[in-house]
Tab-separated table of C-alpha atoms and ligand atoms in Angstrom:
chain	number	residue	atom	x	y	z
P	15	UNK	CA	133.470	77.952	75.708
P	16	UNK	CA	129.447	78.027	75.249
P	17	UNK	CA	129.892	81.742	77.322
P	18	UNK	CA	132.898	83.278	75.191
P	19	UNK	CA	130.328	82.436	72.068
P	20	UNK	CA	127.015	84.116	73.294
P	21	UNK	CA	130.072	87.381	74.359
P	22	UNK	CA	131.746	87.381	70.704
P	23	UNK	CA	127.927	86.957	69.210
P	24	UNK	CA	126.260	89.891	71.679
P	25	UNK	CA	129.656	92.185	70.605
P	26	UNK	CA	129.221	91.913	67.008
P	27	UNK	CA	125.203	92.087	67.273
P	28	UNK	CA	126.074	95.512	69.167
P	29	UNK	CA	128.808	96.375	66.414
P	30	UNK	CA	126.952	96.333	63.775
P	31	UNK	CA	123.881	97.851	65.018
P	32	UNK	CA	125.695	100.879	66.174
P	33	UNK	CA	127.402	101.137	62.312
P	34	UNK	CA	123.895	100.823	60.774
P	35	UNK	CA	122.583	103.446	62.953
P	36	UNK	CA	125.487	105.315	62.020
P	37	UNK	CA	125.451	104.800	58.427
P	38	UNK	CA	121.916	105.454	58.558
P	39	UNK	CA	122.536	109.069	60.473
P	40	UNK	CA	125.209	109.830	57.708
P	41	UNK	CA	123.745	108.722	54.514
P	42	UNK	CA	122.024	112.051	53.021
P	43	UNK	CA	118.573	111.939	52.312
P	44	UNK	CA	117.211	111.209	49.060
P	45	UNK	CA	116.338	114.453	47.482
P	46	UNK	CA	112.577	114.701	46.104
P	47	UNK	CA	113.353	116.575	42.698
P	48	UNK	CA	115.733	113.403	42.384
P	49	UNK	CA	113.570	110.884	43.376
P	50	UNK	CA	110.835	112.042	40.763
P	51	UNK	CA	113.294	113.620	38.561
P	52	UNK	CA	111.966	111.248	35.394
P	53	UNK	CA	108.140	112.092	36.512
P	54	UNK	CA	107.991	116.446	37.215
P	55	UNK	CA	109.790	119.372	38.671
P	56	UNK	CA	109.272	118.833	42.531
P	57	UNK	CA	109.171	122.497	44.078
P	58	UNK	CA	108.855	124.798	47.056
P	59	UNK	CA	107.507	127.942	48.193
P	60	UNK	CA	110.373	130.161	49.621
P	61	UNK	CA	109.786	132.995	52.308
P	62	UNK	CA	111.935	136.269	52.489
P	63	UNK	CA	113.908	134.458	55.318
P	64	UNK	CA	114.854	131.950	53.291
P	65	UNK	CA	115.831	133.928	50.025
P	66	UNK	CA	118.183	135.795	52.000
P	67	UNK	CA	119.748	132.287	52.924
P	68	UNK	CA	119.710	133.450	56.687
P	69	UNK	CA	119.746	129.934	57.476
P	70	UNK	CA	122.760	127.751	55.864
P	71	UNK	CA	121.328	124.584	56.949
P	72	UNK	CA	117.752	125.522	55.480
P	73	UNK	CA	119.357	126.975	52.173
P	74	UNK	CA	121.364	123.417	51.551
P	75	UNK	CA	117.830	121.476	52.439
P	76	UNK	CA	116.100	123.634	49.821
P	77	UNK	CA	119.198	122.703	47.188
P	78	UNK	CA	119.000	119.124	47.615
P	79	UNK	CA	115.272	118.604	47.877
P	80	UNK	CA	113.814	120.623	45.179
P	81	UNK	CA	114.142	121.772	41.373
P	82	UNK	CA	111.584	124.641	41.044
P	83	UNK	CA	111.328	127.656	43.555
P	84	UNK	CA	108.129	130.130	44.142
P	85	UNK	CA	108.434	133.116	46.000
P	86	UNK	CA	105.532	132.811	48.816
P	87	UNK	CA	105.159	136.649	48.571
P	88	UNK	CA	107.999	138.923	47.226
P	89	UNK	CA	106.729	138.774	43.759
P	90	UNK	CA	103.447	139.894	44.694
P	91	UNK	CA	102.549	143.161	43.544
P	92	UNK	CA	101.882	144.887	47.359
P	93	UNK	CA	106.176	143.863	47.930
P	94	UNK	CA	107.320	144.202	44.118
P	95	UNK	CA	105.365	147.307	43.001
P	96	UNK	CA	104.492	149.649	46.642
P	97	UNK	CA	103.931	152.833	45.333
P	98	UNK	CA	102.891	153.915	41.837
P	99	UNK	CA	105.348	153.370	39.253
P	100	UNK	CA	108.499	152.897	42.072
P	101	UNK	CA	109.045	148.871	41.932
P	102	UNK	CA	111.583	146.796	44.536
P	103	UNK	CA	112.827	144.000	42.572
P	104	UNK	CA	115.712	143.393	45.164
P	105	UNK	CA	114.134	140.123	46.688
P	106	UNK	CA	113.220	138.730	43.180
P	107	UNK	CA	116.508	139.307	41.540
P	108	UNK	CA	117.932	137.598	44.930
P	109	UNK	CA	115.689	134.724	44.306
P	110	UNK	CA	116.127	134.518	40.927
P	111	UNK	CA	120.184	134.333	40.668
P	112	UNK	CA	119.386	131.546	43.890
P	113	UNK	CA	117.798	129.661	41.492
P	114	UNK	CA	120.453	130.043	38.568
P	115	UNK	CA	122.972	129.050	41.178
P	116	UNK	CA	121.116	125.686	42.188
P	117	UNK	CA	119.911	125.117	39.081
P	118	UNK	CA	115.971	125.511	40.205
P	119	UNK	CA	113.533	126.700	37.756
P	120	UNK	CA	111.762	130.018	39.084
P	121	UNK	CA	108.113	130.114	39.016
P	122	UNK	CA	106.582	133.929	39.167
P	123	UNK	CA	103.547	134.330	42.062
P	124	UNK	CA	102.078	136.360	40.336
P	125	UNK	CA	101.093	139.049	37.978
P	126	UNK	CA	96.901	139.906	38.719
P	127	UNK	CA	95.696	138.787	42.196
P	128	UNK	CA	92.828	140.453	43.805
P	129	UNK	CA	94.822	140.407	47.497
P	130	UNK	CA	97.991	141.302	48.930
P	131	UNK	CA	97.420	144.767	46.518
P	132	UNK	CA	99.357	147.452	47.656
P	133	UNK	CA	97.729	150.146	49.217
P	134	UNK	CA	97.260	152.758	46.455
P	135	UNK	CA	95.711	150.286	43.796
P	136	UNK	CA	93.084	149.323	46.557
P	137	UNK	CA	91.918	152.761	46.884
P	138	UNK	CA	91.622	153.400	43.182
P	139	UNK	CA	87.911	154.549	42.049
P	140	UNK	CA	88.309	155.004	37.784
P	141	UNK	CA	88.888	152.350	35.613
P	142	UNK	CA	91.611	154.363	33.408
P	143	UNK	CA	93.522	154.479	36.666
P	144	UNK	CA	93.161	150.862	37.615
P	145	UNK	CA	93.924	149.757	33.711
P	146	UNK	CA	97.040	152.030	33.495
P	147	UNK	CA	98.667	149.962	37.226
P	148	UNK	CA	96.893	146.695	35.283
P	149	UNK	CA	99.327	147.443	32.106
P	150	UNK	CA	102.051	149.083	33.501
P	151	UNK	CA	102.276	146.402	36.305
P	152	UNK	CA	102.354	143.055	33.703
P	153	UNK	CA	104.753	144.729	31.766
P	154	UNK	CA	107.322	145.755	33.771
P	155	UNK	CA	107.429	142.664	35.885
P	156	UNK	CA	107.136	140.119	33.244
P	157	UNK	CA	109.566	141.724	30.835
P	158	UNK	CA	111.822	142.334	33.680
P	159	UNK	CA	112.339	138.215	34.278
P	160	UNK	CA	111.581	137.355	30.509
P	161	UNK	CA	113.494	134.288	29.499
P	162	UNK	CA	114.267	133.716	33.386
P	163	UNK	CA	111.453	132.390	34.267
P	164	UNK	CA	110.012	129.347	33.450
P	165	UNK	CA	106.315	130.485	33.652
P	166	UNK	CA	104.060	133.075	35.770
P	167	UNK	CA	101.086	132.595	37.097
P	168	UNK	CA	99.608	135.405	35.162
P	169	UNK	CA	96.205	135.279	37.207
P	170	UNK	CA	95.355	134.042	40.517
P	171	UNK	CA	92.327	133.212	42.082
P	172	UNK	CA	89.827	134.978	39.729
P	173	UNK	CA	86.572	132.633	40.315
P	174	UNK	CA	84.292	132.382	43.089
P	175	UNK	CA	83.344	128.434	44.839
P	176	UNK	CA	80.563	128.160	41.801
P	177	UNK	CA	82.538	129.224	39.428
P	178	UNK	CA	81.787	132.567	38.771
P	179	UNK	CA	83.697	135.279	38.153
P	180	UNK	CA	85.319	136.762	41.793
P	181	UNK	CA	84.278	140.154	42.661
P	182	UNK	CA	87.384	141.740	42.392
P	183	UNK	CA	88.763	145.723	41.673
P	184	UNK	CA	89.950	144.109	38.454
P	185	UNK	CA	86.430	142.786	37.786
P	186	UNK	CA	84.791	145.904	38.560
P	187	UNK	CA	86.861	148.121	36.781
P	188	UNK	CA	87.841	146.659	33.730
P	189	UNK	CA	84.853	143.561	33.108
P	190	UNK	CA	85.279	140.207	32.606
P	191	UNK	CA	87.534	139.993	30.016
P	192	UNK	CA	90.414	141.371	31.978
P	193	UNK	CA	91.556	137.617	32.420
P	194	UNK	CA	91.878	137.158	28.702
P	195	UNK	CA	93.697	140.551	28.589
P	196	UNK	CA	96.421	139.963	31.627
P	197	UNK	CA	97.181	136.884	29.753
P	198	UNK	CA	97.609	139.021	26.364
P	199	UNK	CA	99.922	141.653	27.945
P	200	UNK	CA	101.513	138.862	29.524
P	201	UNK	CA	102.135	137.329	26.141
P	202	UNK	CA	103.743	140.311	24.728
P	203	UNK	CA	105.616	141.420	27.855
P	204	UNK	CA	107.530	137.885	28.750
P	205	UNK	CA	107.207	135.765	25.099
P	206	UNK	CA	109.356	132.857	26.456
P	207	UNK	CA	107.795	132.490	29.981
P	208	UNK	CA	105.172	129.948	30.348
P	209	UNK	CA	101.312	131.236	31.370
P	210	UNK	CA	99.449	130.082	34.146
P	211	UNK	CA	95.954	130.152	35.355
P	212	UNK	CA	96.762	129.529	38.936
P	213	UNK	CA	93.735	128.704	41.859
P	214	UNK	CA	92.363	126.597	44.233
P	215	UNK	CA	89.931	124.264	44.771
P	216	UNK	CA	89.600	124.154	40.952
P	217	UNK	CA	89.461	120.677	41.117
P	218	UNK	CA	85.793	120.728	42.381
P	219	UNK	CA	83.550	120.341	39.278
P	220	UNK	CA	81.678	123.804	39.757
P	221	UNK	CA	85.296	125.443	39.971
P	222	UNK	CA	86.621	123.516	37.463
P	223	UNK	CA	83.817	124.522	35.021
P	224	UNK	CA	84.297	128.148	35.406
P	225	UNK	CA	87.851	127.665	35.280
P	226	UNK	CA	87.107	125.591	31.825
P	227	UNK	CA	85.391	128.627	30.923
P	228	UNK	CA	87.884	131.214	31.791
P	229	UNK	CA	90.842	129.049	29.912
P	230	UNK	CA	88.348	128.980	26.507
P	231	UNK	CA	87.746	132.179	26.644
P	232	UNK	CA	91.201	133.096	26.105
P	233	UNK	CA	92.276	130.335	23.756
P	234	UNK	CA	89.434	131.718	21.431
P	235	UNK	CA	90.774	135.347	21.713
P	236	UNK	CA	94.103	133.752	20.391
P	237	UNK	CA	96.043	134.669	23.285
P	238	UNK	CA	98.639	131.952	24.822
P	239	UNK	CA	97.650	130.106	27.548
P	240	UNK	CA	99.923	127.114	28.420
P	241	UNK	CA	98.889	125.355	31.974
P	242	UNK	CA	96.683	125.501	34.690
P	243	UNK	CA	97.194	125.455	38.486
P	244	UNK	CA	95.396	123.504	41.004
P	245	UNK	CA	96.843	124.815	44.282
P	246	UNK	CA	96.017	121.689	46.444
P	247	UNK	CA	95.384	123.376	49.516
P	248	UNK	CA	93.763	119.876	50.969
P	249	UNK	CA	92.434	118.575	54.328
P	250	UNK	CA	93.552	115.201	56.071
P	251	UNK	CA	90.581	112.352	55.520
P	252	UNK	CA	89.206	114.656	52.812
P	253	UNK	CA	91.095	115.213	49.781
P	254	UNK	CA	88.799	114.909	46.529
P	255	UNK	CA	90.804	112.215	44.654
P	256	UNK	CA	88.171	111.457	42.337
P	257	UNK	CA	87.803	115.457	41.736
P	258	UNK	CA	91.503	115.375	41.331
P	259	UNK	CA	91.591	113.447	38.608
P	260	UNK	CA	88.947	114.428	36.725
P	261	UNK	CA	90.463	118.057	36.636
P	262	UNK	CA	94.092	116.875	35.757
P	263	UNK	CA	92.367	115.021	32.602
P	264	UNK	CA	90.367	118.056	32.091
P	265	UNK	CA	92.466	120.317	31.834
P	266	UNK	CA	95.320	118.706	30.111
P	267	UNK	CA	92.413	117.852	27.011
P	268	UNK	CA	92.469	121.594	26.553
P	269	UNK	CA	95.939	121.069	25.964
P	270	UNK	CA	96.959	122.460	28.957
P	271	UNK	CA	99.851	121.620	31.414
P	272	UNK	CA	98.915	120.884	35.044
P	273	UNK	CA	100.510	121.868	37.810
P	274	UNK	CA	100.038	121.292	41.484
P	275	UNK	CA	101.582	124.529	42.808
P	276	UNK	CA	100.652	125.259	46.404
P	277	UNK	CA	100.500	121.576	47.988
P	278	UNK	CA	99.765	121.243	51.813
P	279	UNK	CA	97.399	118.625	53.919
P	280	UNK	CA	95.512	120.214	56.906
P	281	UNK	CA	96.085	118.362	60.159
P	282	UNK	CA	93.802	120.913	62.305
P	283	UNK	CA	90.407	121.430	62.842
P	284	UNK	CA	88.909	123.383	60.411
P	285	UNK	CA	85.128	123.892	58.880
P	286	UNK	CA	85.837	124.782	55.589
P	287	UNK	CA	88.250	124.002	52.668
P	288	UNK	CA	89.993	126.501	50.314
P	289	UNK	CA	92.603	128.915	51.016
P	290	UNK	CA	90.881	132.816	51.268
P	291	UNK	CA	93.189	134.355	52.823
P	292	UNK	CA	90.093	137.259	53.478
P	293	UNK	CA	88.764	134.159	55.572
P	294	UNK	CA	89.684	134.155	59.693
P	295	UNK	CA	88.285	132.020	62.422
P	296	UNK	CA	88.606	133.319	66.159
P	297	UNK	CA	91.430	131.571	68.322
P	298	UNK	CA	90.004	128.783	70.445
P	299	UNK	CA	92.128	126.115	72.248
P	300	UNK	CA	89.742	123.288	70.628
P	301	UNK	CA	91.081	124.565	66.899
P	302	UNK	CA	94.802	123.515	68.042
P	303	UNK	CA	95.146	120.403	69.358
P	304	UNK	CA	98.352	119.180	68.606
P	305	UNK	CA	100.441	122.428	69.998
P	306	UNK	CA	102.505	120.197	71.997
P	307	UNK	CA	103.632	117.731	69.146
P	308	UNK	CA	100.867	115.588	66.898
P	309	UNK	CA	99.783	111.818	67.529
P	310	UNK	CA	101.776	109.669	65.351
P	311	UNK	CA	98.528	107.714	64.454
P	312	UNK	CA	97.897	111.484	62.757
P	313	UNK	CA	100.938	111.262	60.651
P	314	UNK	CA	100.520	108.226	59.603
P	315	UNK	CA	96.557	109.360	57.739
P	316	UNK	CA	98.708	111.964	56.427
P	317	UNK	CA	100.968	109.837	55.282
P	318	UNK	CA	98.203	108.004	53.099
P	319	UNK	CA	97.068	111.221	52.165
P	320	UNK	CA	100.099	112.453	50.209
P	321	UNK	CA	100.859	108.309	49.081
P	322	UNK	CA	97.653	108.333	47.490
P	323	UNK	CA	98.384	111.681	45.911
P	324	UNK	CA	101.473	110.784	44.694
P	325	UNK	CA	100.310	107.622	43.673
P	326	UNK	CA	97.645	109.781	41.203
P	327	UNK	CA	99.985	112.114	40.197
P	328	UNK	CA	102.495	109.733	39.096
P	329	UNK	CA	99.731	107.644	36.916
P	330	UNK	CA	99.091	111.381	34.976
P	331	UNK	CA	102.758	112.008	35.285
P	332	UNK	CA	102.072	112.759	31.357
P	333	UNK	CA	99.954	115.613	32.035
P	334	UNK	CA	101.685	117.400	35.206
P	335	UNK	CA	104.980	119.319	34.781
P	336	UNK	CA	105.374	120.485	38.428
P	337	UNK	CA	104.156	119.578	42.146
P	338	UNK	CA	105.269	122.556	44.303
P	339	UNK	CA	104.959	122.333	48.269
P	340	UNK	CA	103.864	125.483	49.496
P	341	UNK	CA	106.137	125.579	51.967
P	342	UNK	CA	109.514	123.529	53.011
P	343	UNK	CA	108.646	122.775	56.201
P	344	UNK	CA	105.830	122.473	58.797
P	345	UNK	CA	107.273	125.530	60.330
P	346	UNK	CA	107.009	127.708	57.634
P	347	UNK	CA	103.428	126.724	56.417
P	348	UNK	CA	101.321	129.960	56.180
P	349	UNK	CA	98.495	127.475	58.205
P	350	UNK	CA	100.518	128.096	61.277
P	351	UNK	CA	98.633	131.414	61.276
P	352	UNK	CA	95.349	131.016	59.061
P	353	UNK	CA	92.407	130.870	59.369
P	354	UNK	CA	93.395	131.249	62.958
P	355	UNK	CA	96.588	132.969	64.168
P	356	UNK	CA	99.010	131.198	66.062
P	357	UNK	CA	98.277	127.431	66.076
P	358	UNK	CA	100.741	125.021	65.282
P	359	UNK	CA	100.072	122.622	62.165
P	360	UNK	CA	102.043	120.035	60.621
P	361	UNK	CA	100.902	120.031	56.710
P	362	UNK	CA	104.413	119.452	54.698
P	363	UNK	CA	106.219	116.276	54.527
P	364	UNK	CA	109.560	117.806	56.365
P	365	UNK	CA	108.914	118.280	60.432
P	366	UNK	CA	110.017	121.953	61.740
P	367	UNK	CA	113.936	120.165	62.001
P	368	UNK	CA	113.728	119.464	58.244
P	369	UNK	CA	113.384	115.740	59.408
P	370	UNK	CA	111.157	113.775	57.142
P	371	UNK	CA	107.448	112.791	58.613
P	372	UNK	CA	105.874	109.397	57.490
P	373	UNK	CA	104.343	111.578	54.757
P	374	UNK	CA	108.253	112.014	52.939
P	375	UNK	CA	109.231	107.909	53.518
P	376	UNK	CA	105.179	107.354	52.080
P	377	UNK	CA	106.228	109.125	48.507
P	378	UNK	CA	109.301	107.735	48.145
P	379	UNK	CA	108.292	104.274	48.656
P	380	UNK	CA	106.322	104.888	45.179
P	381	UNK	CA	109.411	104.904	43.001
P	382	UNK	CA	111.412	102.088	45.109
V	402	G3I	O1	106.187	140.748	56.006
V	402	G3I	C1	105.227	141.211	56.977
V	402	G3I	C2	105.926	141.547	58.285
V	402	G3I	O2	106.810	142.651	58.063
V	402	G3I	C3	104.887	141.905	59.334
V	402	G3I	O3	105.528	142.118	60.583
V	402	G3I	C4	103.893	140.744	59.466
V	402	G3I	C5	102.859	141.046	60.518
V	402	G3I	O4	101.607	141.098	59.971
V	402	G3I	O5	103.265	140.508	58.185
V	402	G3I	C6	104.209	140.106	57.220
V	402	G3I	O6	103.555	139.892	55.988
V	402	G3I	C7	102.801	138.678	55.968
V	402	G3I	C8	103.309	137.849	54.767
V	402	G3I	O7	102.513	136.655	54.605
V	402	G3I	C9	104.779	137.451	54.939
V	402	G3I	O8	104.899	136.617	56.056
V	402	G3I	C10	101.338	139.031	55.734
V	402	G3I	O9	100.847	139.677	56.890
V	402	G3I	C11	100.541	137.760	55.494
V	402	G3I	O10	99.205	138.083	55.125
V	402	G3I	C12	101.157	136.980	54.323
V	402	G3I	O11	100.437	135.772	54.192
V	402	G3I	C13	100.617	135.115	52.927
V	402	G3I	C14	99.241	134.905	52.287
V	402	G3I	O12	99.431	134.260	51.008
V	402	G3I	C15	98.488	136.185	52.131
V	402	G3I	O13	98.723	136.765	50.985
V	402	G3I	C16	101.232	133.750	53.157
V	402	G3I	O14	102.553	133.878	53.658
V	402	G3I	C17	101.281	132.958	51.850
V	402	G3I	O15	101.662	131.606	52.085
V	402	G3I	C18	99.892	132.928	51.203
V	402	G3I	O16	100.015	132.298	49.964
V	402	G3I	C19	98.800	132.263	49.183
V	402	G3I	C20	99.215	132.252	47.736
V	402	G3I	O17	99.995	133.399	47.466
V	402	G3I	C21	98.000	132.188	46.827
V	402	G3I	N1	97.174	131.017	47.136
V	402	G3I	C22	96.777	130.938	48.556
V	402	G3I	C23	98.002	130.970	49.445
V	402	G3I	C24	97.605	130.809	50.892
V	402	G3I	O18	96.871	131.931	51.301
């Protein structure tokens, strides 16, 4: 009698284990933009692959985890604008009626950056020449996608580590106040998108100063400014909470909204923060550790990492509209290949299988 007990008590042990384990394989998982949908827009970066939906599985991912979309690089002006006055919206438009299908808000990356310009604005040597491509540019993008998108980061990346002004072909040619005057063309050319300042490490207080500067300057010119971009291009065991902070209440007292719109936590070696893309380090076996898979005990700091992020981020949930990954998974992270080509990193919260890491189950935890 004592054995048919311990059988009937080991077979419905097993039975329901196996049904958990199934349930738990079937139940969907919890999609971020719903999980923080009372707190901000939870977004992504998308690459060219993915905008073309090539990958059915990766295109319903991207629908159920996130609410705002950034191209990574098909709205920059090298892909959008390749030859003087001939433009190739056909990957925008794409992205932008993916986004009106799925109901995602579309972020435009962006208007003015110093890199990624196509080849014929590079060479430019008078200012009329490089003012006329500076006009023409903002206004036929951002007129093109007025009242589709919800904002464009109108600038990127104008300021140098200490907060001076970057030495850039827009800098040269047209002075200083060509920040205050993308944002002013902007203005007319798109008057129901939202303006962005957009750059990174502009949470460190030298950065942030200049970037203080650079947002004053164009409130008192009267032009429209309406948020501010920290990228969050951050390193494992390092990220600047304090610095964090301080910027997100800094900025928002200018009446600013903040967004984190480039979000990523280095897991590999590397000797300096920031995201230059000008910036390359030789390939060396030591600066890719992890090519065969990464130490859980790695995840797990990680993990912290983006708890304690999201833990900040929800106590200014007031102040910040949007936290954008750059990038849906660790496969598509542009730190696969920078500063050093061909290593393989893990800095999103969704493994290369879309599976979530620690990092996912870590910000979700907040709101249970
Ligand atoms: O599309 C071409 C492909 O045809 C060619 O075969 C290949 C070989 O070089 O290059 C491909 O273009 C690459 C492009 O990404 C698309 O994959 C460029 O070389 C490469 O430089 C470019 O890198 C992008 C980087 O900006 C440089 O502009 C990254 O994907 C993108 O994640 C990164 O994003 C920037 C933000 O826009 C601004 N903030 C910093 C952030 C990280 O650098």
């Amino acid at each position: 009698m004592r054995n048919l007990f311990y059988v009937l008590l080991a077979s419905f042990f097993f039975l329901s284990c196996s049904a958990q384990s199934k349930n738990k394989g079937s139940q969907p998982l919890a999609g971020l933009k719903d999980v923080f949908s009372n707190d901000f827009l939870i977004g992504t970066a998308l690459s060219a692959e993915q905008i073309r939906q090539t990958n059915p599985k990766e295109s319903e991912f991207i629908r159920n985890q996130f609410n705002a979309l950034t191209a990574e690089n098909i709205m920059k002006s090298e892909i959008i604008h390749p030859e003087w006055g001939r433009y190739d919206f056909s990957l925008a438009d794409q992205i932008l009626e993916l986004s009106k299908k799925d109901n995602q808000k579309l972020i435009g990356h962006t208007l003015i950056w110093h890199s990624q310009l196509p080849a014929y604005v590079r060479q430019l040597k008078n200012a009329d020449s490089v003012k006329m491509f500076f006009e023409e540019h903002i206004h036929t993008v951002a007129s093109r996608y007025d009242g589709k998108v919800l904002g464009w980061d109108v600038v990127n990346e104008a300021l140098n580590e200490d907060g001076t002004m970057r030495k850039t072909i827009f800098l040269d040619k047209l002075g200083p106040d060509y920040v205050t005057e993308a944002f002013r063309l902007a203005q007319k050319a798109t008057p129901n998108a939202e303006l962005y300042y957009n750059d990174y490490n502009n949470e460190q207080p030298k950065k942030r100063a200049g970037c203080i500067e650079i947002i004053k300057k164009i409130q008192a010119a009267g032009v429209r400014i309406d948020g501010v971009g920290i990228q969050g291009h951050w390193h494992l065991g390092k990220v600047p909470f304090k610095d964090i902070e301080e910027s997100i209440e800094a900025y928002a007292a200018l009446g600013l909204k903040v967004m984190i719109t480039e979000l990523d936590i280095e897991v590999l070696p590397r000797n300096f923060s920031g995201a230059d893309v000008n910036q390359r380090v030789a390939s060396n076996p030591s600066l890719n550790p992890y090519a065969n898979g990464i130490p859980d005990s790695i995840l797990q700091k990680q993990a912290k990492d983006y708890e304690d992020l999201f833990r900040l981020f929800l106590k200014h949930k007031d102040k910040i509209s949007r936290v954008t990954f750059w990038g849906v998974h660790d496969g598509q992270s542009w730190l696969n290949g920078w500063p050093v080509r061909g290593r393989t990193n893990y800095p999103l919260v969704f493994d290369r299988n879309l599976q979530p890491k620690p990092s996912y189950d870590a910000i979700i935890k907040l709101k249970k």
